[in-house]
Coordinates of C-alpha atoms (C1' of nucleotides) in Angstrom, one line a residue:
Chain A
M23 CA 33.4 29.4 -10.3
L24 CA 31.9 27.1 -7.9
A25 CA 33.2 23.5 -7.7
Y26 CA 29.8 21.6 -8.0
S27 CA 28.6 23.1 -11.0
R28 CA 31.0 21.1 -13.7
C29 CA 28.5 21.0 -15.7
M30 CA 24.6 20.5 -15.7
A31 CA 24.7 17.4 -17.5
D32 CA 26.7 15.8 -14.9
L33 CA 23.7 17.0 -12.2
F34 CA 20.5 15.9 -14.4
K35 CA 22.8 12.6 -15.4
A36 CA 22.8 11.7 -11.3
L37 CA 19.7 12.4 -10.9
A38 CA 18.3 10.2 -13.5
D39 CA 18.7 7.0 -12.1
S40 CA 16.3 6.3 -9.1
T41 CA 18.5 4.0 -7.1
R42 CA 20.6 7.3 -7.0
R43 CA 17.4 9.5 -5.8
I44 CA 17.3 6.9 -3.0
I45 CA 21.1 7.3 -2.1
M46 CA 20.5 11.0 -1.8
D47 CA 17.1 10.1 0.0
E48 CA 19.4 7.6 2.7
L49 CA 21.7 10.7 3.1
A50 CA 19.5 13.4 3.5
Q51 CA 18.3 10.9 6.4
R52 CA 21.2 10.1 8.2
D53 CA 24.6 12.1 7.1
G54 CA 28.1 10.9 6.9
Q55 CA 27.4 7.5 5.7
T56 CA 29.6 4.3 4.4
L57 CA 29.8 2.7 1.3
F58 CA 29.1 -0.3 3.8
E59 CA 26.5 1.7 5.5
I60 CA 24.4 3.1 2.5
C61 CA 24.8 -0.6 0.8
G62 CA 23.4 -2.5 4.1
R63 CA 20.8 0.2 4.2
L64 CA 19.8 0.4 0.6
A65 CA 19.3 -3.6 0.7
M66 CA 17.8 -3.4 4.2
I67 CA 15.1 -0.6 4.1
H68 CA 14.6 -0.3 0.5
E69 CA 14.9 -4.0 -0.4
L70 CA 17.6 -2.9 -3.0
A71 CA 19.7 -6.1 -3.3
M72 CA 23.1 -4.7 -5.2
S73 CA 27.1 -5.2 -5.1
R74 CA 29.2 -2.9 -2.8
Q75 CA 30.8 -1.7 -6.6
A76 CA 27.3 -0.8 -8.2
V77 CA 26.8 1.8 -5.0
S78 CA 30.5 3.0 -5.2
Q79 CA 29.8 3.9 -9.1
H80 CA 26.4 5.7 -7.9
L81 CA 28.3 7.8 -5.0
A82 CA 30.7 8.5 -7.9
V83 CA 28.5 9.8 -9.9
L84 CA 26.7 11.8 -7.6
E85 CA 29.7 13.1 -6.4
E86 CA 31.1 14.0 -9.5
A87 CA 27.3 16.4 -10.0
G88 CA 28.2 17.9 -6.4
L89 CA 25.3 16.2 -5.0
V90 CA 27.6 14.2 -2.6
I91 CA 30.5 15.2 -0.7
S92 CA 32.9 13.0 0.4
R93 CA 35.9 13.0 3.2
R94 CA 38.0 10.6 4.2
E95 CA 38.5 9.7 7.9
G96 CA 41.1 7.2 8.2
R97 CA 39.9 3.5 6.6
Y98 CA 36.4 5.0 6.6
K99 CA 35.2 7.5 3.7
L100 CA 31.8 9.4 4.6
H101 CA 29.5 11.0 2.4
H102 CA 27.0 13.7 2.9
L103 CA 24.4 15.2 0.6
D104 CA 24.5 18.7 -0.7
T105 CA 21.6 20.3 -2.7
A106 CA 22.9 22.9 -3.7
P107 CA 23.1 22.4 -7.0
L108 CA 19.9 21.5 -7.4
R109 CA 18.9 25.3 -7.1
E110 CA 20.1 26.1 -10.4
I111 CA 17.3 23.6 -11.8
A112 CA 14.6 26.1 -10.4
E113 CA 16.7 29.1 -11.7
R114 CA 16.6 28.1 -14.7
W115 CA 13.2 27.8 -15.9
P116 CA 10.9 30.5 -14.5
Q117 CA 7.6 29.5 -12.7
T118 CA 4.6 29.1 -15.2
H119 CA 1.2 30.1 -14.2
T120 CA -0.6 27.2 -14.5
N121 CA -3.9 28.0 -13.6
D122 CA -5.0 23.9 -12.7
Q123 CA -4.3 25.4 -8.7
G124 CA -7.8 25.3 -7.6
T125 CA -9.7 24.9 -10.4
N126 CA -10.1 21.1 -10.1
Q127 CA -12.1 20.4 -13.1
Chain B
M8 CA -4.0 13.6 -7.8
L9 CA -2.5 15.6 -10.6
A10 CA -2.2 15.1 -13.9
Y11 CA 1.5 15.8 -14.1
S12 CA 3.1 13.3 -11.5
R13 CA 2.5 9.8 -13.0
C14 CA 5.6 9.1 -11.2
M15 CA 8.9 10.6 -10.5
A16 CA 11.3 9.0 -12.9
D17 CA 9.7 10.3 -15.8
L18 CA 10.1 13.2 -14.6
F19 CA 14.1 12.8 -14.0
K20 CA 14.2 10.8 -16.8
A21 CA 12.7 13.6 -19.6
L22 CA 15.3 15.9 -17.7
A23 CA 18.3 13.9 -18.0
D24 CA 18.7 14.6 -22.3
S25 CA 20.2 17.9 -22.6
T26 CA 18.6 18.3 -26.2
R27 CA 15.2 18.2 -23.9
R28 CA 16.5 21.0 -21.8
I29 CA 17.5 22.7 -25.0
I30 CA 14.0 22.3 -25.9
M31 CA 12.5 23.4 -22.4
D32 CA 14.5 26.4 -22.2
E33 CA 12.8 27.3 -26.0
L34 CA 9.2 27.1 -24.8
A35 CA 10.4 29.0 -22.0
Q36 CA 11.3 32.1 -24.2
R37 CA 8.4 31.4 -26.7
D38 CA 5.4 29.5 -25.5
G39 CA 2.9 27.6 -27.9
Q40 CA 5.3 26.6 -30.2
T41 CA 4.4 23.6 -32.9
L42 CA 7.2 20.5 -34.1
F43 CA 7.9 22.4 -37.3
E44 CA 8.6 25.9 -35.2
I45 CA 10.8 24.2 -32.6
C46 CA 13.0 21.9 -35.5
G47 CA 13.7 24.8 -37.1
R48 CA 14.6 27.0 -34.1
L49 CA 17.1 24.2 -32.4
A50 CA 18.6 24.1 -35.8
M51 CA 19.1 27.8 -36.2
I52 CA 19.7 29.1 -32.5
H53 CA 21.6 25.9 -31.2
E54 CA 22.6 24.4 -34.0
L55 CA 21.6 21.4 -33.8
A56 CA 20.4 19.6 -36.4
M57 CA 17.8 16.7 -36.0
S58 CA 15.0 15.0 -37.6
R59 CA 11.9 15.9 -37.0
Q60 CA 10.8 12.3 -35.8
A61 CA 13.7 13.4 -32.7
V62 CA 12.0 16.3 -31.8
S63 CA 8.7 14.6 -31.9
Q64 CA 10.0 12.0 -29.6
H65 CA 11.7 14.3 -27.1
L66 CA 8.2 16.6 -26.8
A67 CA 6.1 12.8 -26.4
V68 CA 9.1 12.2 -23.5
L69 CA 9.2 15.5 -22.1
E70 CA 4.7 15.7 -22.1
E71 CA 4.9 12.3 -20.8
A72 CA 6.8 13.9 -17.4
G73 CA 4.2 16.8 -17.3
L74 CA 7.2 19.5 -18.5
V75 CA 5.2 19.9 -21.7
I76 CA 1.1 20.2 -22.2
S77 CA 0.6 20.7 -25.9
R78 CA -3.1 20.8 -27.6
R79 CA -4.6 20.6 -30.7
E80 CA -5.1 23.7 -33.2
G81 CA -6.5 22.4 -36.8
R82 CA -3.9 20.7 -37.9
Y83 CA -1.3 22.6 -35.8
K84 CA 0.0 21.4 -32.1
L85 CA 0.8 23.8 -29.6
H86 CA 3.1 23.0 -27.1
H87 CA 4.0 25.0 -23.8
L88 CA 6.1 24.6 -20.7
D89 CA 5.0 23.6 -17.2
T90 CA 7.4 23.8 -14.5
A91 CA 5.3 22.7 -12.1
P92 CA 6.4 19.3 -11.6
L93 CA 10.7 20.6 -11.0
R94 CA 9.1 22.1 -7.6
E95 CA 8.7 18.3 -6.4
I96 CA 12.4 18.2 -6.4
A97 CA 13.3 20.9 -4.6
E98 CA 10.7 19.5 -1.8
R99 CA 11.9 16.1 -1.8
W100 CA 15.4 17.2 -0.6
P101 CA 16.1 19.3 2.4
Q102 CA 17.7 22.3 1.7
T103 CA 21.5 21.4 3.5
H104 CA 23.7 23.7 5.4
T105 CA 26.5 23.9 3.0
N106 CA 29.1 26.4 4.4
D107 CA 31.4 26.8 1.2
Q108 CA 29.6 30.1 0.2
G109 CA 31.9 32.5 1.2
T110 CA 34.8 30.6 2.3
N111 CA 36.6 30.5 -1.3
Q112 CA 39.2 28.8 -0.1
Chain C
dA11 C1' -10.4 17.1 -56.1
dG12 C1' -5.6 17.0 -55.6
dA13 C1' -1.3 19.1 -53.6
dA14 C1' 1.0 20.8 -49.7
dT15 C1' 1.7 20.9 -44.9
dA16 C1' 1.9 19.6 -39.8
dG17 C1' 2.4 16.1 -37.6
dG18 C1' 2.1 10.1 -36.2
dC19 C1' 3.6 4.7 -36.1
dA20 C1' 6.9 1.4 -36.2
dA21 C1' 11.3 -1.1 -37.1
dG22 C1' 16.6 -0.5 -36.9
dC23 C1' 20.8 0.7 -35.5
dA24 C1' 24.7 2.6 -32.5
dT25 C1' 25.7 4.1 -28.2
dC26 C1' 26.0 4.6 -23.6
dC27 C1' 24.7 3.2 -18.4
dA28 C1' 23.9 0.1 -15.3
dC29 C1' 25.3 -4.1 -12.7
dT30 C1' 28.6 -7.7 -12.1
dT31 C1' 33.0 -10.1 -11.5
dG32 C1' 37.7 -10.5 -10.4
dC33 C1' 41.3 -8.4 -8.5
dC34 C1' 44.5 -5.1 -6.0
dT35 C1' 45.4 -1.0 -2.3
dG36 C1' 45.2 0.7 2.3
dT37 C1' 44.1 1.3 7.2
dC38 C1' 43.2 -0.9 11.9
dA39 C1' 43.0 -4.6 15.2
dA40 C1' 44.6 -8.7 17.9
Chain D
dT30 C1' 53.4 -8.9 11.6
dT31 C1' 49.1 -11.4 9.8
dG32 C1' 44.6 -11.6 8.9
dA33 C1' 40.1 -8.7 8.7
dC34 C1' 37.9 -4.8 6.5
dA35 C1' 36.6 -0.8 3.9
dG36 C1' 37.2 1.1 -0.6
dG37 C1' 39.3 1.1 -5.7
dC38 C1' 40.2 -0.3 -10.5
dA39 C1' 39.0 -2.4 -15.0
dA40 C1' 36.8 -5.1 -18.0
dG41 C1' 33.0 -7.5 -19.8
dT42 C1' 27.7 -7.6 -20.5
dG43 C1' 22.7 -6.9 -21.0
dG44 C1' 19.3 -3.8 -21.8
dA45 C1' 17.9 1.0 -22.0
dT46 C1' 18.0 4.9 -25.0
dG47 C1' 18.2 8.6 -29.0
dC48 C1' 18.2 8.9 -33.4
dT49 C1' 17.3 7.6 -38.3
dT50 C1' 14.5 5.7 -42.1
dG51 C1' 10.0 5.0 -44.9
dC52 C1' 5.4 5.1 -44.6
dC53 C1' 1.0 6.7 -43.1
dT54 C1' -2.5 10.1 -41.4
dA55 C1' -5.2 14.1 -41.2
dT56 C1' -6.0 19.5 -41.8
dT57 C1' -5.8 23.2 -45.0
dC58 C1' -4.7 26.0 -49.6
dT59 C1' -5.8 26.7 -54.4

DNA sequence: AGAATAGGCAAGCATCCACTTGCCTGTCAA
DNA sequence: TTGACAGGCAAGTGGATGCTTGCCTATTCT
């Protein structure tokens, strides 16, 4: 029905890597970045020195999971975040009543 | 501050495996199961023939992530689900405005 | 006490996955 | 048109991880 939900496995697998989660943070903060921009900001801001190809593969995984959507713009490829698939997570497991909210003991 | 949030990496790593997600489904449906019960229901309902030790290791990962809490009861160890850590996911990435909701084209 | 039941510890193995390296394609500016 | 820039494809590698196997501890029932 929806384009982004190929299967839930892809979603969780995409979220499993910390670098990919940081890339999602980056895109949440500044939308429509190119591969090179993301590479640069990972290195600068997050001190993640990583080959361009590694980041490209991460973006492919995120896109496969529907968490990132990309569009070509000339020789640039702009990426932006889509958090819609995340809603499936909250919907899958009903909220549990843990009473360690107020009782700090 | 909270016992369950050792770090976010554990949470996502725990969710990354499909067997663990099914275990969570099982616990969501019937709370307080023992290791042997979970083994049995994985085999019966989900047709997942798997050694007891494998399930035990999965439960350990889920517990490490704070998604499962266990308590000893004699020679039994009862497990129950805690979905509270899942809230961190939704909170981390703000909701994006994707307009491919109605436009099915 | 002794057998049965519920679970734990640790080593070994096979697969998966993140990352690199090398080379290729496509787009833009001088 | 040629070089610089943005990105893609594919093979190789080291480390993480899911699962098994074998043995051990603790609790309960007869």
